[in-house]
Each structure stands twice: as C-alpha cells, then as structure tokens.
Short mmCIF file of C-alpha atoms in Angstrom, two decimals:
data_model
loop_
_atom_site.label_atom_id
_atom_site.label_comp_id
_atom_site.label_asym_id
_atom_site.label_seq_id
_atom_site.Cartn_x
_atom_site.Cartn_y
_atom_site.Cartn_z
CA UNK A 6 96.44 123.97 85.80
CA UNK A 7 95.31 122.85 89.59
CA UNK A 8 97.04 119.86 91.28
CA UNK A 9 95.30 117.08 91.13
CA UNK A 10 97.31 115.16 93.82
CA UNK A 11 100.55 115.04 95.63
CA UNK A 12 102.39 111.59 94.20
CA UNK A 13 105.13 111.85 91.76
CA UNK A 14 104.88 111.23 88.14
CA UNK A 15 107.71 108.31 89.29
CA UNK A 16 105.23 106.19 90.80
CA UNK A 17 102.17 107.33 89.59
CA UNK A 18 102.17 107.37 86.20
CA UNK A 19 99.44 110.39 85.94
CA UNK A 20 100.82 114.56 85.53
CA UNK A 21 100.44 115.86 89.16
CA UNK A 22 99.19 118.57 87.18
CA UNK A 23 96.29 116.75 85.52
CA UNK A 24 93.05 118.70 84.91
CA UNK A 25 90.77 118.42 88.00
CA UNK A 26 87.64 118.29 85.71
CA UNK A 27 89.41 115.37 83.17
CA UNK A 28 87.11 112.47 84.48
CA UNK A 29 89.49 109.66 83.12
CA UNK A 30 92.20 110.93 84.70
CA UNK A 31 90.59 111.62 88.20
CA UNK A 32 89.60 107.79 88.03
CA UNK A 33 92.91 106.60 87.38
CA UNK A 34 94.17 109.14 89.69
CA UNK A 35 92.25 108.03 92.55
CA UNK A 36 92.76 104.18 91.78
CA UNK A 37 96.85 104.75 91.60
CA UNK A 38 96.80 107.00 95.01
CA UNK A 39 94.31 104.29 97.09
CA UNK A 40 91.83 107.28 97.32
CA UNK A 41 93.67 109.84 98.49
CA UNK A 42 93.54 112.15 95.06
CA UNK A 43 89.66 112.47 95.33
CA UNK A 44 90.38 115.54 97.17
CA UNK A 45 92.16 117.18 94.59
CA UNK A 46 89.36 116.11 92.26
CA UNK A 47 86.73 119.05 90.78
CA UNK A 48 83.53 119.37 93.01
CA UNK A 49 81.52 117.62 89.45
CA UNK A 50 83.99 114.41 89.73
CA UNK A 51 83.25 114.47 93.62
CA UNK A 52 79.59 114.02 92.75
CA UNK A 53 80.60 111.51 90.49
CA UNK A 54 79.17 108.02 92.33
CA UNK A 55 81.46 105.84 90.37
CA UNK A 56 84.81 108.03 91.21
CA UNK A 57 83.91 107.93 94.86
CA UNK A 58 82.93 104.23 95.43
CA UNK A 59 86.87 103.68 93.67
CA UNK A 60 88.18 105.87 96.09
CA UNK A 61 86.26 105.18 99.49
CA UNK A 62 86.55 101.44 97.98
CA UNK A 63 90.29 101.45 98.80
CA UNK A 64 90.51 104.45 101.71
CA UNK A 65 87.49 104.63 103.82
CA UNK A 66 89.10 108.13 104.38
CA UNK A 67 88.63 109.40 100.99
CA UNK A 68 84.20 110.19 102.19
CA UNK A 69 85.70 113.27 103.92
CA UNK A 70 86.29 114.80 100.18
CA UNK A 71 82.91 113.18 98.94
CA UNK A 72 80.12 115.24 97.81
CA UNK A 73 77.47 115.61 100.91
CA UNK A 74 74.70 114.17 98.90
CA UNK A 75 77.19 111.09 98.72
CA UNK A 76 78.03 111.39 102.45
CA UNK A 77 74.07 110.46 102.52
CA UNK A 78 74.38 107.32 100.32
CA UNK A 79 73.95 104.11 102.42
CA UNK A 80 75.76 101.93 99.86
CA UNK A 81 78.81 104.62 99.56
CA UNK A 82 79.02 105.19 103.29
CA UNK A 83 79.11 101.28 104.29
CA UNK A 84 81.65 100.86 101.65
CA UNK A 85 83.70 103.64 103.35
CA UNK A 86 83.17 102.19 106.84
CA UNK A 87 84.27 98.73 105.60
CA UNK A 88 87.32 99.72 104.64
CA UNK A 89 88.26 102.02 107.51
CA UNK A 90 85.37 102.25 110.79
CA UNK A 91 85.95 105.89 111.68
CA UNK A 92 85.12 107.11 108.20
CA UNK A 93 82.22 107.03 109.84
CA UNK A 94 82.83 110.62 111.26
CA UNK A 95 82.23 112.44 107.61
CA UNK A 96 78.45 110.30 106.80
CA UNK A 97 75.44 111.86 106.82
CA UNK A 98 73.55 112.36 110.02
CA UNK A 99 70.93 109.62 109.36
CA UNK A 100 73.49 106.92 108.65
CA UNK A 101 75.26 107.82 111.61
CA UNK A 102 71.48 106.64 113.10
CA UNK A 103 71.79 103.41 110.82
CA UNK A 104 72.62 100.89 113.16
CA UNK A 105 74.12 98.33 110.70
CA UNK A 106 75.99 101.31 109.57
CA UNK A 107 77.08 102.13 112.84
CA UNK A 108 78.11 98.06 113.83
CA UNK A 109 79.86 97.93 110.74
CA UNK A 110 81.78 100.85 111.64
CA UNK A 111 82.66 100.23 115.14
CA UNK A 112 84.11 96.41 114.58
CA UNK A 113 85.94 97.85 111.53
CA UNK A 114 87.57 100.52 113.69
CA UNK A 115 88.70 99.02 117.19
CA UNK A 116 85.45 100.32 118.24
CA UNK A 117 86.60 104.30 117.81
CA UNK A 118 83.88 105.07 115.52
CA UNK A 119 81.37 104.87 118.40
CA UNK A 120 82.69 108.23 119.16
CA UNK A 121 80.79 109.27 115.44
CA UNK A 122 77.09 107.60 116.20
CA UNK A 123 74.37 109.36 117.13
CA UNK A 124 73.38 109.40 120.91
CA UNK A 125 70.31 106.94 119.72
CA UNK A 126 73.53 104.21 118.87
CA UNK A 127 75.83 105.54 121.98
CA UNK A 128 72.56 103.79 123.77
CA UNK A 129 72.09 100.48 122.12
CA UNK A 130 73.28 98.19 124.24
CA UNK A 131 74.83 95.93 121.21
CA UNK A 132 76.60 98.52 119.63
CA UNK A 133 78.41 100.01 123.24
CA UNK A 134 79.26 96.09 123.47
CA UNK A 135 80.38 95.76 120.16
CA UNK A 136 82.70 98.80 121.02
CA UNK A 137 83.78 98.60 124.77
CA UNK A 138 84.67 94.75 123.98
CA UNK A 139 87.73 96.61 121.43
CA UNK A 140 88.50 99.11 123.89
CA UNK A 141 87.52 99.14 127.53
CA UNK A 142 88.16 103.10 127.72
CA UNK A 143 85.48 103.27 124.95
CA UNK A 144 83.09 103.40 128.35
CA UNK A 145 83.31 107.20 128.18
CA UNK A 146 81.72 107.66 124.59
CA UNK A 147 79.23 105.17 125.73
CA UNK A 148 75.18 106.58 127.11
CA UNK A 149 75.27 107.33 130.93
CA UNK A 150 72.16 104.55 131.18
CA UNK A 151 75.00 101.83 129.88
CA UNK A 152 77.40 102.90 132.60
CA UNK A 153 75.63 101.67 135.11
CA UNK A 154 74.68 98.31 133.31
CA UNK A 155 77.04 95.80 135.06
CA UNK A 156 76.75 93.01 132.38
CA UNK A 157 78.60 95.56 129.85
CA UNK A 158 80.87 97.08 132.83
CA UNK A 159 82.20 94.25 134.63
CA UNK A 160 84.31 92.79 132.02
CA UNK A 161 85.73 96.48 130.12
CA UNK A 162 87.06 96.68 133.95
CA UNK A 163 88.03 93.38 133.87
CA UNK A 164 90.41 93.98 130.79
CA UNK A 165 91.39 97.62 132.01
CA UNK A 166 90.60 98.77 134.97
CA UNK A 167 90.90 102.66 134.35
CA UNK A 168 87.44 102.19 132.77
CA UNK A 169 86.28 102.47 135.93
CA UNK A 170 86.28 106.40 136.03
CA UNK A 171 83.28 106.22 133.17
CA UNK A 172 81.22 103.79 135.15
CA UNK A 173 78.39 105.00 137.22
CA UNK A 174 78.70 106.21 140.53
CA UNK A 175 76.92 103.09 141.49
CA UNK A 176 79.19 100.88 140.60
CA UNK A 177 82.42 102.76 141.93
CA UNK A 178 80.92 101.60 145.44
CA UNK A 179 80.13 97.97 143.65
CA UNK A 180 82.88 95.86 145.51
CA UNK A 181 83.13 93.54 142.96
CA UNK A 182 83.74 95.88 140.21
CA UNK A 183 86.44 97.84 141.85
CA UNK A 184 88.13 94.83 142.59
CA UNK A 185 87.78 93.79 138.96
CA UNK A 186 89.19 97.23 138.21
CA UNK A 187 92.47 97.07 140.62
CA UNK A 188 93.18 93.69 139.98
CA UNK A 189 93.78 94.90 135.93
CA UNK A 190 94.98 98.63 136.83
CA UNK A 191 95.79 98.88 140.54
CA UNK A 192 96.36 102.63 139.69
CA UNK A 193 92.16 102.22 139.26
CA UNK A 194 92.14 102.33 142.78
CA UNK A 195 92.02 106.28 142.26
CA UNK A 196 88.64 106.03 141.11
CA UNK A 197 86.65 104.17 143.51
CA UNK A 198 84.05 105.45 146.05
CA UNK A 199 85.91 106.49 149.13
CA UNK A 200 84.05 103.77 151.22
CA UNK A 201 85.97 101.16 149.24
CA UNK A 202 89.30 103.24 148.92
CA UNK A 203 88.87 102.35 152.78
CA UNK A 204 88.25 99.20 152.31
CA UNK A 205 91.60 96.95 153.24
CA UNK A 206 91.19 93.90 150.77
CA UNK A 207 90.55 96.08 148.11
CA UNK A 208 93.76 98.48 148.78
CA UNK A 209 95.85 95.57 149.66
CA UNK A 210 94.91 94.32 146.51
CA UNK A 211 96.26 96.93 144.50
CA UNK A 212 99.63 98.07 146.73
CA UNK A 213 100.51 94.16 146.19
CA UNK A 214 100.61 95.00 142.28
CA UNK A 215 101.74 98.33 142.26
CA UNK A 216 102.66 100.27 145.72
CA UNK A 217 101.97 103.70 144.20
CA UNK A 218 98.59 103.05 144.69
CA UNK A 219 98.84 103.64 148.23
CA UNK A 220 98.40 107.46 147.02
CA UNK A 221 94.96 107.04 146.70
CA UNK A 222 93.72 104.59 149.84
CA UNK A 223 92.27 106.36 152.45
CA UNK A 224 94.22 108.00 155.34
CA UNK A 225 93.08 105.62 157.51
CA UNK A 226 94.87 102.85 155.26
CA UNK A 227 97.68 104.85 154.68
CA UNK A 228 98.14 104.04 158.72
CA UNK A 229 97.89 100.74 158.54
CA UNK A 230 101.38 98.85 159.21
CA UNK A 231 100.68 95.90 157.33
CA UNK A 232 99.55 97.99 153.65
CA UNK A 233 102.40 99.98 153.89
CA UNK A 234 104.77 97.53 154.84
CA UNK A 235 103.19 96.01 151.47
CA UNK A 236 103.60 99.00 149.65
CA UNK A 237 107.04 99.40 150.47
CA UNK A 238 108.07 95.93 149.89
CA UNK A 239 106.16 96.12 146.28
CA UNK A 240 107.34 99.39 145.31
CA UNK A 241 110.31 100.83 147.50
CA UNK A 242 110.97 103.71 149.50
CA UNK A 243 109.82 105.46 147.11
CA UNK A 244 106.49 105.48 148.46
CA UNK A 245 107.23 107.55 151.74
CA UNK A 246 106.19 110.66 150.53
CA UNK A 247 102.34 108.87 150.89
CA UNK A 248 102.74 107.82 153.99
CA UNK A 249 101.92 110.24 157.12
CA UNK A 250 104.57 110.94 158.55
CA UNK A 251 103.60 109.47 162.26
CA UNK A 252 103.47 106.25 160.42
CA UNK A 253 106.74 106.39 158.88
CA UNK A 254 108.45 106.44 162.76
CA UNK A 255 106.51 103.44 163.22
CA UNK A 256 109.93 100.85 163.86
CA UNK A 257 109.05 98.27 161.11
CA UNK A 258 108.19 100.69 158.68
CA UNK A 259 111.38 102.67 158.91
CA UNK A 260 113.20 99.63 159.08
CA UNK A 261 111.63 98.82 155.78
CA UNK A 262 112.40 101.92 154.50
CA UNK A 263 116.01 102.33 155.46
CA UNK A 264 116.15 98.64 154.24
CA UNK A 265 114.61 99.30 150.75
CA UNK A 266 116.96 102.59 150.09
CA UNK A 267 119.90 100.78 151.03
CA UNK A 268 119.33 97.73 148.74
CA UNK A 269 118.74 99.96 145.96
CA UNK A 270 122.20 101.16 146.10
CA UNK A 271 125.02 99.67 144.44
CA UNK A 272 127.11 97.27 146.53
CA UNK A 273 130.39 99.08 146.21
CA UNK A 274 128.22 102.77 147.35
CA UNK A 275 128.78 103.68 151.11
CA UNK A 276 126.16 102.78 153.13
CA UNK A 277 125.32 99.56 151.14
CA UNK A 278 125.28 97.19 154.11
CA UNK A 279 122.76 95.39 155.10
CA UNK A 280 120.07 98.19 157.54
CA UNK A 281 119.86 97.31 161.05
CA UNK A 282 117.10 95.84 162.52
CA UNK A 283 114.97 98.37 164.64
CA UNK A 284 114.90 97.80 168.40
CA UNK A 285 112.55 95.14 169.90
CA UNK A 286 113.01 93.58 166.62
CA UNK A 287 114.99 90.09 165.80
CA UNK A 288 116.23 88.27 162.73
CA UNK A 289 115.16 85.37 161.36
CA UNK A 290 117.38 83.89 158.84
CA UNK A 291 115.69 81.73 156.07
CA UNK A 292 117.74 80.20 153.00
CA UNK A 293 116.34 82.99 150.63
CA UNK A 294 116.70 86.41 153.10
CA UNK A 295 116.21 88.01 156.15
CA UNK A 296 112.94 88.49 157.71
CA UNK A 297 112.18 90.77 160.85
CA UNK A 298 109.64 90.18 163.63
CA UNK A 299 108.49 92.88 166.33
CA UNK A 300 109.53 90.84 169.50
#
C-alpha cells in the first residue's frame, strides 16, 4: 500500500498506510495533518477541488502538491496565499499577473512573495510599496524604474539603510538619501557614489555610529584628523588597519590609539596605565576624563 503521509497513527488517528486513491480518507488525512498529506494523496484526489481548498485552507503550502489546473484556480490560489503569501511561488502564471492576487500575497508574507509576481507586478508601484514597506531589502526584487522613484526609496533607506545598494545609481549620489541610509546602517556608507563617500558630513555621520565605516570613506577622509579621531573614539584601535599609515604618526591620532589599546586592557595587565600625552600636547582635566589639546 503507498504512504499516504508521515504522522503517526498516535496523533493522527488515520493508517499511515491508507490507500492514496480512498477519497474519505485523503480528506480526513489532509484535515488532521493541516495540509501537509495532500502530497501523499493520488494525482485523482489532487484534482479533487474540495480536497485541495481543505488543505491549502489550513497550509497555503499544500498548492505546491495541487493539480496545475488547480494552481490556475483564482479562488484556490487566493485561498492559498491567505493563509501563507509565498504560496504564491507554485500559482499559475496568470495569477501571478493578478494583482489582487499578488497584494494579497505580499502583505500575507512580509512582502517575500514579491519575489513570485510577474515583472508586470515587480513594476506597480503599489504592490513594490506594499512589499518594500515589510522589508526594506525587498528593493532588489523590485523593477529597476521603482529604484529610482524616491517617494518609495527614501523611507526603505530610512528603516535600513543597506537598501541602498538596490537603489538607482541616481540616488547613491542623492545626498539626502545616503544620509537617510547611514544614519539607519552606517555600514551603508559602502554603497554610496564616491563623490559622497568624500563627502565629510556624510562620513562623519556614519564613523560617529559605527567607526568601521571609515573602511569605506574616501582616502582623502581617511586623512582627515578629526574623522579618524572619531572613528577611533567610536570604535577603538581597532580601526588602524584603515587608516594610511602617514596618518596614523599624526601625534593625536597615535595618542588616541595608544590610548584606546591601553584602556581596553584589564587594569591589573602591564601596560594598563593611563598613555602619555604626545608632545606639544597638554591635559585638561574635566570631572568625567581627560581630554588632550595640540598646544
């Protein structure tokens, strides 16, 4: 006899064994496993509309195992989508067209079923919304015309700024958007036109939140005193290795970084003290800590 699904007896009820082709048992099959028997079912019973509307009913899933002319039926395939978006993956070609369909799908799916539509839905401007709103890295799956359409753009970047390797070219040199996009992900800053990568706001910007991103400012910022002090102070001496290495002689800088290996140290380690202050430097003492000025 073929398997008709994988559950024990225990907590199903049915013979794991149970005829493929016995329809009242494939129903009651599929309603005990929440779908998941209907592939196990005989290809007659995965024609049958009523068997598959159980299943897909309770595990969008369960359309993969559905016959195709059933992978065509609008009513079967919203079902399906309704109860899990990315079902959308096994409908029929023209419902992946549908746009109600599609919409369904993508809110019912974290917006992951966008990667399913056709390329006419990948370019309606509602349903990339309805997706990139869910997921901000959904940008990629979306039509190159809707990468470069800043209404849609501006906010995905806004709520993760890695998005902004999907946008347009245009808008990697859009100042506003690459500061939207290191102000969420400073990391972003990887992405962005090299005119803005050179652009001090926008680096400071991002080495304030995350030092790293130094890596990817340009080498004339990667000179400046004042970012890589930043860096440093943001994200430790761990940074050196992208800083030239003319700029890490520079006093105050390898002040800073003597300073910042040495704190990270435990106290009772050798070399724990407190770093020097580099010649034709001073201290200023504050009541929170020590602050050095080039004299």
């Amino acid at each position: 006899m073929e398997r008709l699904w994988s559950v024990p007896p225990s907590s199903s009820g049915v013979s794991p064994h149970a005829s493929a082709n016995d329809r009242e048992l494939v129903l009651l099959a599929v309603q005990q496993s929440d779908g998941w028997a209907l592939q196990f079912a005989s290809e007659d019973l995965k024609r049958d509309r009523e068997i598959v509307m159980t299943a897909v009913r309770r595990n969008g899933w369960a359309l993969e195992h559905a016959s195709e002319e059933l992978k065509r039926d609008r009513e079967v395939v919203l079902v399906a989508v309704q109860a899990n978006g990315e079902a959308l993956e096994f409908a029929g070609e023209a419902l992946r067209r549908d746009r109600e369909v599609v919409l369904t799908a993508v809110r019912r799916s974290g917006g992951w079923a966008l990667k399913a539509a056709s390329a006419e839905m990948r370019s309606d401007p509602e349903v990339a919304a309805a997706a990139v709103q869910q997921s901000s890295l959904l940008l990629e799956h979306v039509a190159q015309s809707l990468r470069n359409d800043r209404k849609l753009v501006l906010p995905a970047l806004k709520a993760n700024g890695l998005a902004l390797q999907y946008c347009s070219e245009a808008l990697k040199k859009d100042r506003a958007c690459v500061l939207a996009a290191v102000r969420s992900s400073p990391q972003a800053l990887r992405f962005a036109a090299p005119e803005l990568r050179n652009n001090r706001e926008v680096v400071t910007i991002a080495v304030e939140k995350d030092g790293y991103a130094i890596q990817h400012a340009s080498e004339k910022l990667k000179s400046d005193r004042e970012v890589v002090l930043t860096a440093i102070e943001e994200a430790g001496s761990g940074v050196v290795e992208f800083i030239p290495a003319a700029m890490q002689k520079d006093s105050l800088v390898a002040f800073a970084i003597t300073k910042s290996r040495r704190s990270s140290r435990q106290p009772d380690e050798p070399g724990a003290d407190d770093a020097a202050p580099p010649p034709g430097a001073a201290w200023i003492l504050n009541s929170e800590a020590p602050e050095c000025i080039q004299l």
